[in-house]
Amino acid sequence: EVQLVQSGAEVKKPGESLKISCQGSGYSLPSYWIGWVRQMPGKGLEWMGTIYPGDSDTRYSPSFQGQVTISVDESFSTAFLQWRSLKASDTAMYYCAGTRAGEVLPFDIWGQGTMVTVSS
Amino acid sequence: QSVLTQPPSASGTPGQSVTISCSGSSSNIGSNTVHWYQQLPGTAPKLLIDSNNRRPSGVPDRFSGSKSGISASLAISGLQSEDESDYYCAAWDDSLNAYVFGTGTKVTVL
């Protein structure tokens, strides 16, 4: 079964750093664009940015540019979403999502989500 | 706030039809394809409609999408209890240089 598998839930304090991951299972990341989508509690979906693992070409939403870093590992098998200094307002569910081969959009396959809770 | 506007809620009884609107502008719906996602309670979103009106494999033909000008619609015919979900439209926005989602519509099956 083709799927994206995300890392587990995180509980952090304001000011701490965090890196969450998204790994393909039966899905070769280098061949697809991988995006990150935020969903704050009880709210809608927000696109944060997208990376092409094959060459690390990364595009950020203006709303999230400079706030997070999207990257892939050296083997191009895992994508990451990273914060240097978390805020309480970063509390949300974060989904990674992948496209079909050769397409930037839409998101055809989704990870199960990683819940990030930031609280003092 | 989102640049794609949807009604917050819609409802119908089993077997009825429901239509959800998505209103945008010339920089998003007016110049790019529209996608629709279904998010069942407590789960990740799922692609429901691609390229305005194309159903990915496995999506029942009860779901159909359309687009006209700067608006799009998702129609659900023969409403079933399992269709109770949140639905989001989405499109690339050339002005914002961003993929924008609609405000979301919660469909309730009465």
XYZ file of N, CA and C in Angstrom:
690
model
N 0.841 -1.201 0.000
C 0.000 0.000 0.000
C 0.875 1.250 0.000
N 0.557 2.174 -0.881
C 1.301 3.428 -0.963
C 0.818 4.350 0.148
N 1.753 4.850 0.937
C 1.359 5.778 1.988
C 2.512 6.664 2.419
N 2.142 7.758 3.063
C 3.101 8.648 3.704
C 2.948 8.464 5.203
N 4.064 8.225 5.882
C 4.036 7.962 7.314
C 4.750 9.090 8.037
N 4.028 9.752 8.933
C 4.591 10.890 9.654
C 5.035 10.493 11.045
N 5.912 11.300 11.609
C 6.388 11.076 12.967
C 5.269 11.367 13.968
N 5.490 10.937 15.203
C 4.447 10.994 16.215
C 4.216 12.373 16.816
N 3.167 12.444 17.626
C 2.771 13.696 18.260
C 3.890 14.267 19.120
N 3.920 15.591 19.189
C 4.963 16.286 19.939
C 4.328 17.279 20.908
N 4.908 17.393 22.086
C 4.532 18.421 23.060
C 5.792 19.198 23.391
N 5.747 20.493 23.120
C 6.943 21.326 23.277
C 6.601 22.593 24.057
N 7.637 23.265 24.525
C 7.471 24.558 25.198
C 7.792 25.679 24.226
N 7.192 26.849 24.449
C 7.519 28.006 23.587
C 9.013 28.264 23.595
N 9.539 28.572 22.402
C 10.967 28.833 22.271
C 11.782 27.615 21.886
N 11.222 26.421 22.062
C 11.950 25.208 21.698
C 11.936 24.999 20.177
N 12.883 24.186 19.702
C 12.934 23.849 18.282
C 12.270 22.497 18.053
N 11.919 22.230 16.796
C 11.232 20.974 16.480
C 11.427 20.656 15.006
N 11.570 19.364 14.748
C 11.646 18.883 13.366
C 10.756 17.650 13.272
N 9.730 17.695 12.423
C 8.858 16.537 12.239
C 9.109 15.963 10.845
N 8.789 14.680 10.691
C 9.179 13.999 9.462
C 8.019 13.337 8.730
N 8.291 13.012 7.483
C 7.302 12.397 6.594
C 8.064 11.445 5.666
N 7.773 10.149 5.791
C 8.500 9.143 5.023
C 7.547 8.384 4.106
N 8.009 8.096 2.897
C 7.184 7.342 1.966
C 7.287 5.848 2.213
N 6.166 5.164 2.098
C 6.131 3.708 2.168
C 5.471 3.225 0.882
N 6.300 2.576 0.017
C 5.777 2.205 -1.292
C 5.589 3.419 -2.181
N 6.213 4.505 -1.795
C 6.048 5.799 -2.488
C 7.425 6.430 -2.516
N 7.992 6.554 -3.714
C 9.349 7.047 -3.841
C 9.370 8.566 -3.825
N 9.737 9.148 -2.698
C 9.680 10.598 -2.528
C 10.372 11.398 -3.618
N 11.552 10.965 -4.104
C 12.240 11.795 -5.098
C 11.425 12.064 -6.347
N 10.387 11.287 -6.596
C 9.632 11.427 -7.835
C 8.415 12.338 -7.718
N 8.135 12.811 -6.518
C 6.900 13.555 -6.289
C 7.167 14.826 -5.493
N 6.307 15.816 -5.673
C 6.328 16.996 -4.823
C 5.658 16.645 -3.495
N 6.271 17.095 -2.399
C 5.734 16.868 -1.061
C 5.408 18.206 -0.419
N 4.181 18.367 0.007
C 3.760 19.612 0.641
C 3.444 19.410 2.113
N 3.397 20.519 2.823
C 3.003 20.513 4.227
C 1.783 21.416 4.379
N 0.823 20.937 5.145
C -0.446 21.649 5.351
C -0.731 21.732 6.845
N -1.069 22.931 7.308
C -1.386 23.126 8.719
C -2.893 23.160 8.915
N -3.330 22.595 10.013
C -4.726 22.700 10.425
C -4.759 22.994 11.915
N -5.038 24.240 12.244
C -5.146 24.636 13.649
C -6.427 24.049 14.229
N -6.493 23.891 15.541
C -7.657 23.239 16.174
C -8.979 23.858 15.754
N -9.859 23.054 15.191
C -11.179 23.505 14.781
C -11.197 24.412 13.560
N -10.073 24.510 12.863
C -9.969 25.435 11.725
C -9.737 24.692 10.418
N -9.568 25.480 9.351
C -9.407 24.921 8.022
C -7.966 24.587 7.671
N -7.778 24.249 6.397
C -6.482 23.823 5.892
C -5.694 25.014 5.356
N -4.382 25.018 5.611
C -3.498 26.084 5.134
C -2.244 25.463 4.534
N -1.943 25.801 3.282
C -0.737 25.316 2.646
C 0.472 26.098 3.158
N 1.506 25.364 3.582
C 2.692 25.990 4.138
C 3.818 26.071 3.115
N 3.958 25.042 2.323
C 5.037 25.012 1.357
C 5.170 23.630 0.767
N 6.023 23.534 -0.270
C 6.180 22.290 -1.012
C 7.624 22.125 -1.433
N 8.102 20.884 -1.427
C 9.468 20.601 -1.832
C 9.476 19.466 -2.849
N 10.417 19.541 -3.797
C 10.628 18.438 -4.728
C 11.894 17.738 -4.269
N 11.751 16.586 -3.609
C 12.923 15.923 -3.030
C 14.027 15.619 -4.028
N 13.674 15.456 -5.300
C 14.682 15.106 -6.300
C 15.793 16.131 -6.414
N 15.438 17.429 -6.254
C 16.465 18.467 -6.347
C 16.342 19.520 -5.242
N 15.479 19.235 -4.258
C 15.260 20.134 -3.110
C 14.701 21.497 -3.505
N 14.122 21.619 -4.682
C 13.424 22.843 -5.060
C 12.278 23.033 -4.067
N 12.260 24.182 -3.381
C 11.285 24.417 -2.311
C 10.535 25.713 -2.560
N 9.229 25.672 -2.389
C 8.393 26.864 -2.509
C 7.592 27.025 -1.227
N 7.615 28.243 -0.676
C 6.918 28.523 0.572
C 5.716 29.426 0.335
N 4.683 29.206 1.126
C 3.600 30.165 1.193
C 4.152 31.453 1.798
N 3.768 32.615 1.274
C 4.213 33.868 1.888
C 3.883 33.943 3.378
N 2.810 33.288 3.785
C 2.391 33.314 5.187
C 3.348 32.555 6.103
N 4.106 31.631 5.526
C 4.982 30.786 6.337
C 6.458 30.975 6.011
N 6.764 31.745 4.955
C 8.159 32.014 4.594
C 8.884 32.607 5.796
N 10.022 32.033 6.134
C 10.801 32.542 7.248
C 10.364 32.020 8.608
N 9.206 31.386 8.665
C 8.706 30.864 9.934
C 9.059 29.390 10.118
N 9.171 28.671 9.031
C 9.485 27.245 9.060
C 10.494 26.925 7.956
N 11.094 25.746 8.058
C 12.015 25.269 7.027
C 11.560 23.886 6.577
N 11.437 23.727 5.271
C 11.076 22.439 4.676
C 12.332 21.880 4.028
N 12.607 20.607 4.266
C 13.835 20.008 3.744
C 13.633 18.514 3.506
N 14.655 17.893 2.921
C 14.667 16.444 2.767
C 16.024 15.930 3.241
N 16.086 14.638 3.556
C 17.371 14.077 3.979
C 18.215 13.728 2.758
N 19.473 13.333 3.012
C 20.417 13.114 1.918
C 20.010 11.957 1.012
N 19.246 11.034 1.544
C 18.812 9.903 0.727
C 17.500 10.197 0.000
N 16.962 11.405 0.214
C 15.712 11.847 -0.424
C 14.536 10.940 -0.081
N 14.610 10.265 1.075
C 13.536 9.347 1.435
C 12.602 9.916 2.485
N 13.033 10.996 3.110
C 12.234 11.591 4.184
C 12.193 13.101 4.030
N 11.003 13.661 4.171
C 10.838 15.118 4.153
C 10.627 15.605 5.580
N 11.040 16.853 5.819
C 10.974 17.402 7.170
C 10.310 18.776 7.165
N 9.701 19.099 8.298
C 9.197 20.440 8.578
C 9.803 20.848 9.906
N 10.424 22.007 9.926
C 11.250 22.385 11.078
C 10.922 23.798 11.553
N 10.948 23.955 12.880
C 10.813 25.265 13.519
C 12.062 25.519 14.362
N 12.571 26.762 14.370
C 13.710 27.104 15.230
C 13.226 27.518 16.611
N 12.090 28.200 16.667
C 11.586 28.692 17.945
C 10.056 28.650 17.913
N 9.498 27.663 18.559
C 8.056 27.469 18.524
C 7.303 28.522 19.326
N 6.080 28.801 18.884
C 5.170 29.685 19.599
C 3.906 28.899 19.924
N 3.158 29.388 20.883
C 1.905 28.724 21.232
C 0.974 28.640 20.025
N 1.060 29.636 19.154
C 0.195 29.671 17.976
C 0.585 28.634 16.924
N 1.691 27.925 17.141
C 2.075 26.825 16.240
C 1.350 25.533 16.594
N 0.575 25.545 17.669
C -0.195 24.371 18.050
C -1.185 24.041 16.938
N -1.044 22.854 16.362
C -1.855 22.478 15.209
C -1.557 21.042 14.812
N -2.388 20.527 13.906
C -2.096 19.275 13.225
C -1.374 19.633 11.940
N -0.310 18.936 11.651
C 0.463 19.174 10.435
C 0.429 17.914 9.571
N 0.024 18.104 8.329
C -0.049 16.998 7.384
C 1.016 17.168 6.301
N 1.680 16.071 5.949
C 2.436 16.083 4.714
C 1.549 15.439 3.657
N 1.765 15.840 2.418
C 0.924 15.344 1.334
C 1.743 15.306 0.053
N 1.502 14.315 -0.763
C 2.274 14.135 -1.984
C 1.418 14.221 -3.235
N 2.081 14.520 -4.329
C 1.382 14.642 -5.606
C 1.594 13.389 -6.455
N 1.002 13.396 -7.619
C 1.276 12.341 -8.602
C 2.577 12.697 -9.318
N 3.188 11.703 -9.912
C 4.465 11.916 -10.598
C 4.323 12.980 -11.674
N 5.263 13.904 -11.680
C 5.300 14.938 -12.705
C 4.373 16.110 -12.463
N 3.631 16.094 -11.377
C 2.682 17.180 -11.107
C 3.015 17.868 -9.786
N 2.855 19.192 -9.766
C 3.097 19.968 -8.548
C 1.876 19.939 -7.630
N 0.700 19.856 -8.225
C -0.574 19.823 -7.511
C -1.530 18.948 -8.313
N -2.584 18.417 -7.704
C -2.991 18.540 -6.302
C -2.305 17.499 -5.426
N -2.689 17.449 -4.167
C -2.159 16.479 -3.240
C -3.014 15.216 -3.277
N -2.396 14.173 -3.802
C -3.093 12.933 -4.100
C -3.016 11.931 -2.963
N -2.007 12.081 -2.112
C -1.801 11.138 -1.020
C -1.394 11.931 0.216
N -1.949 11.569 1.358
C -1.735 12.337 2.583
C -1.178 11.451 3.690
N -0.323 12.047 4.520
C 0.113 11.373 5.726
C -0.995 11.409 6.766
N -0.765 10.719 7.866
C -1.802 10.613 8.898
C -1.861 11.846 9.793
N -0.874 12.728 9.662
C -0.853 13.940 10.468
C 0.030 13.805 11.697
N 0.651 14.908 12.080
C 1.435 14.997 13.318
C 0.871 16.138 14.144
N 0.392 15.842 15.325
C -0.141 16.873 16.215
C 0.998 17.497 16.996
N 1.129 18.810 16.886
C 2.140 19.555 17.631
C 1.436 20.453 18.638
N 1.783 20.281 19.899
C 1.218 21.102 20.964
C 2.335 21.901 21.596
N 2.171 23.218 21.603
C 3.164 24.108 22.190
C 2.521 24.803 23.387
N 3.033 24.497 24.568
C 2.428 25.046 25.778
C 3.470 25.126 26.883
N 3.405 26.200 27.641
C 4.323 26.351 28.762
C 3.821 25.570 29.979
N -6.987 35.123 6.417
C -8.238 34.502 6.024
C -8.144 34.047 4.569
N -8.946 33.013 4.245
C -8.875 32.403 2.929
C -9.457 33.317 1.862
N -8.910 33.197 0.636
C -9.431 33.974 -0.483
C -10.501 33.208 -1.237
N -10.724 31.938 -0.869
C -11.777 31.132 -1.464
C -12.888 30.970 -0.436
N -14.077 31.427 -0.804
C -15.182 31.457 0.149
C -16.178 30.332 -0.102
N -16.459 29.595 0.947
C -17.463 28.528 0.898
C -18.508 28.777 1.971
N -19.705 28.242 1.791
C -20.693 28.336 2.872
C -20.225 27.470 4.028
N -20.429 27.908 5.270
C -19.935 27.124 6.404
C -20.614 25.774 6.565
N -21.848 25.661 6.103
C -22.547 24.395 6.296
C -23.533 24.122 5.173
N -23.852 22.860 5.022
C -24.868 22.401 4.078
C -25.435 21.104 4.637
N -26.657 20.803 4.286
C -27.250 19.580 4.818
C -28.288 19.018 3.860
N -28.618 17.761 4.078
C -29.634 17.098 3.290
C -29.969 15.765 3.913
N -31.063 15.207 3.479
C -31.455 13.881 3.959
C -30.877 12.831 3.023
N -30.777 11.607 3.491
C -30.257 10.541 2.621
C -31.004 10.475 1.296
N -30.227 10.386 0.221
C -30.808 10.314 -1.117
C -30.932 11.657 -1.806
N -30.922 12.729 -1.017
C -31.017 14.061 -1.622
C -29.697 14.465 -2.264
N -29.732 15.624 -2.933
C -28.519 16.194 -3.518
C -28.129 17.451 -2.754
N -26.832 17.676 -2.667
C -26.293 18.861 -2.003
C -25.242 19.477 -2.924
N -25.232 20.787 -2.999
C -24.223 21.490 -3.791
C -23.497 22.499 -2.916
N -22.173 22.486 -3.009
C -21.325 23.393 -2.236
C -20.641 24.337 -3.205
N -20.727 25.627 -2.933
C -20.098 26.610 -3.806
C -18.732 27.024 -3.278
N -17.908 27.527 -4.193
C -16.566 28.000 -3.853
C -16.319 29.244 -4.708
N -16.249 30.373 -4.060
C -16.126 31.639 -4.777
C -14.712 32.187 -4.640
N -14.114 32.526 -5.773
C -12.740 33.018 -5.763
C -12.586 34.289 -6.560
N -11.490 34.365 -7.303
C -11.210 35.562 -8.099
C -10.456 35.173 -9.363
N -10.111 36.175 -10.154
C -9.441 35.922 -11.424
C -8.038 35.356 -11.236
N -7.441 35.584 -10.062
C -6.074 35.113 -9.845
C -6.008 33.673 -9.354
N -7.126 33.116 -8.955
C -7.108 31.722 -8.513
C -8.040 30.864 -9.365
N -9.312 30.786 -9.016
C -10.230 29.953 -9.786
C -10.319 30.407 -11.229
N -10.264 31.711 -11.437
C -10.399 32.246 -12.787
C -9.285 31.855 -13.736
N -8.134 31.430 -13.197
C -7.020 31.130 -14.084
C -6.339 29.794 -13.794
N -6.847 29.041 -12.839
C -6.243 27.749 -12.498
C -7.320 26.712 -12.193
N -6.890 25.461 -12.199
C -7.862 24.397 -11.939
C -8.209 24.336 -10.459
N -9.404 23.819 -10.195
C -9.918 23.718 -8.840
C -9.864 22.264 -8.385
N -9.485 22.085 -7.152
C -9.463 20.758 -6.541
C -10.412 20.768 -5.352
N -10.956 19.603 -5.040
C -11.819 19.452 -3.873
C -11.282 18.320 -2.993
N -11.295 18.573 -1.697
C -10.844 17.582 -0.724
C -11.976 17.298 0.254
N -12.037 16.037 0.689
C -12.982 15.615 1.710
C -12.189 15.278 2.968
N -12.624 15.794 4.106
C -11.966 15.457 5.369
C -12.999 14.882 6.326
N -13.012 13.577 6.437
C -13.893 12.907 7.393
C -13.431 13.221 8.809
N -14.349 13.202 9.776
C -13.984 13.556 11.154
C -12.779 12.776 11.674
N -11.792 13.513 12.171
C -10.619 12.898 12.781
C -9.641 12.247 11.825
N -9.775 12.532 10.533
C -8.871 11.906 9.566
C -8.191 12.952 8.693
N -7.206 12.500 7.940
C -6.526 13.385 7.000
C -7.426 13.668 5.801
N -7.224 14.803 5.147
C -7.993 15.086 3.933
C -7.733 14.048 2.855
N -8.670 13.981 1.916
C -8.569 13.049 0.789
C -8.962 13.806 -0.476
N -8.194 13.630 -1.544
C -8.522 14.288 -2.804
C -9.791 13.688 -3.386
N -10.771 14.559 -3.647
C -12.080 14.109 -4.123
C -12.287 14.437 -5.600
N -11.882 15.648 -5.981
C -12.028 16.110 -7.357
C -10.736 16.797 -7.776
N -10.259 16.464 -8.960
C -9.042 17.031 -9.527
C -9.400 17.772 -10.808
N -8.624 18.790 -11.151
C -8.802 19.487 -12.432
C -10.261 19.873 -12.703
N -10.866 20.500 -11.739
C -12.249 21.027 -11.830
C -13.336 19.972 -11.740
N -13.153 18.851 -12.478
C -14.264 17.900 -12.546
C -13.826 16.446 -12.698
N -12.556 16.150 -12.472
C -12.083 14.783 -12.643
C -12.036 14.047 -11.307
N -12.645 12.885 -11.287
C -12.651 12.074 -10.066
C -11.469 11.108 -10.067
N -10.616 11.167 -9.042
C -9.563 10.149 -8.925
C -10.179 8.760 -8.786
N -9.373 7.768 -9.094
C -9.819 6.393 -8.991
C -10.352 6.104 -7.587
N -11.520 5.466 -7.534
C -12.092 5.085 -6.248
C -13.114 6.060 -5.700
N -13.193 7.249 -6.263
C -14.181 8.227 -5.801
C -15.517 7.951 -6.493
N -16.583 7.767 -5.707
C -17.888 7.439 -6.309
C -18.358 8.529 -7.270
N -19.111 8.105 -8.292
C -19.581 9.086 -9.276
C -20.727 9.932 -8.743
N -21.078 9.739 -7.473
C -22.056 10.633 -6.828
C -21.453 12.029 -6.628
N -20.132 12.097 -6.661
C -19.443 13.373 -6.480
C -19.078 13.940 -7.851
N -19.407 15.200 -8.063
C -19.045 15.837 -9.325
C -18.655 17.282 -9.076
N -17.728 17.765 -9.885
C -17.263 19.132 -9.748
C -17.487 19.910 -11.024
N -17.628 21.219 -10.871
C -17.767 22.094 -12.030
C -17.142 23.440 -11.715
N -16.871 24.173 -12.786
C -16.261 25.501 -12.630
C -16.811 26.417 -13.714
N -17.087 27.655 -13.305
C -17.531 28.658 -14.256
C -16.987 30.005 -13.805
N -16.155 30.594 -14.634
C -15.586 31.893 -14.294
C -14.725 31.827 -13.042
N -15.137 32.582 -12.022
C -14.357 32.636 -10.789
C -15.027 31.857 -9.659
N -15.941 30.952 -10.038
C -16.611 30.123 -9.047
C -16.558 28.654 -9.430
N -16.641 27.817 -8.423
C -16.669 26.371 -8.641
C -17.712 25.763 -7.712
N -18.108 24.543 -8.033
C -19.105 23.863 -7.211
C -18.785 22.386 -7.099
N -19.154 21.841 -5.956
C -19.090 20.397 -5.730
C -20.513 19.924 -5.484
N -20.940 18.954 -6.256
C -22.281 18.403 -6.087
C -22.182 16.968 -5.575
N -23.009 16.677 -4.603
C -23.116 15.315 -4.086
C -24.545 14.865 -4.332
N -24.696 13.855 -5.128
C -26.040 13.323 -5.390
C -26.223 12.022 -4.617
N -27.471 11.686 -4.331
C -27.721 10.459 -3.587
C -26.981 10.440 -2.263
N -27.166 11.501 -1.496
C -26.433 11.700 -0.248
C -26.506 10.458 0.637
N -25.351 10.090 1.204
C -25.283 8.942 2.114
C -24.716 9.391 3.450
N -24.967 8.635 4.475
C -24.527 9.008 5.822
C -23.007 9.161 5.885
N -22.303 8.360 5.102
C -20.839 8.445 5.139
C -20.289 9.675 4.440
N -21.161 10.461 3.824
C -20.731 11.705 3.186
C -20.648 12.850 4.193
N -21.070 12.579 5.429
C -21.002 13.610 6.475
C -19.533 13.904 6.765
N -19.122 15.126 6.400
C -17.697 15.426 6.376
C -17.492 16.919 6.153
N -16.251 17.364 6.258
C -15.867 18.707 5.845
C -15.327 18.631 4.424
N -15.673 19.627 3.624
C -15.233 19.680 2.235
C -14.534 21.003 1.969
N -13.390 20.931 1.290
C -12.593 22.123 0.993
C -12.307 22.209 -0.500
N -12.501 23.393 -1.078
C -12.004 23.633 -2.422
C -10.591 24.192 -2.300
N -9.845 24.155 -3.396
C -8.474 24.669 -3.382
C -8.053 25.006 -4.805
N -7.156 25.958 -4.931
C -6.615 26.335 -6.232
C -5.328 27.106 -6.031
N -4.494 27.122 -7.053
C -3.298 27.950 -6.989
C -3.708 29.403 -7.228
N -3.096 30.313 -6.468
C -3.363 31.736 -6.632
C -2.125 32.409 -7.221
N -2.254 32.957 -8.436
C -1.117 33.552 -9.124
C -0.641 34.846 -8.462
N -1.521 35.562 -7.811
C -1.137 36.825 -7.159
C -0.423 36.567 -5.839
N -0.948 35.638 -5.060
C -0.353 35.316 -3.765
C 0.835 34.376 -3.904
N 0.967 33.733 -5.064
C 1.976 32.685 -5.250
C 1.834 31.628 -4.158
N 0.622 31.173 -4.015
C 0.319 30.211 -2.951
C -0.843 29.324 -3.366
N -0.851 28.130 -2.794
C -1.967 27.211 -2.960
C -2.956 27.556 -1.861
N -4.154 27.968 -2.251
C -5.112 28.442 -1.259
C -6.279 27.450 -1.135
N -6.667 27.226 0.094
C -7.826 26.387 0.380
C -9.037 27.275 0.676
N -10.212 26.730 0.408
C -11.438 27.423 0.780
C -11.651 27.393 2.279
N -12.662 28.086 2.718
C -12.963 28.201 4.143
C -13.553 26.918 4.715
N -13.989 26.024 3.842
C -14.509 24.736 4.295
C -16.016 24.738 4.507
N -16.636 23.624 4.158
C -18.081 23.447 4.342
C -18.329 22.124 5.060
N -19.088 22.215 6.133
C -19.438 21.002 6.868
C -20.777 20.490 6.339
N -20.766 19.291 5.813
C -21.997 18.680 5.299
C -22.561 17.743 6.349
N -23.812 17.962 6.675
C -24.523 17.123 7.647
C -25.620 16.345 6.937
N -25.677 15.065 7.222
C -26.738 14.225 6.671
C -27.797 14.051 7.756
N -28.960 14.612 7.510
C -30.011 14.675 8.524
C -30.692 13.327 8.744
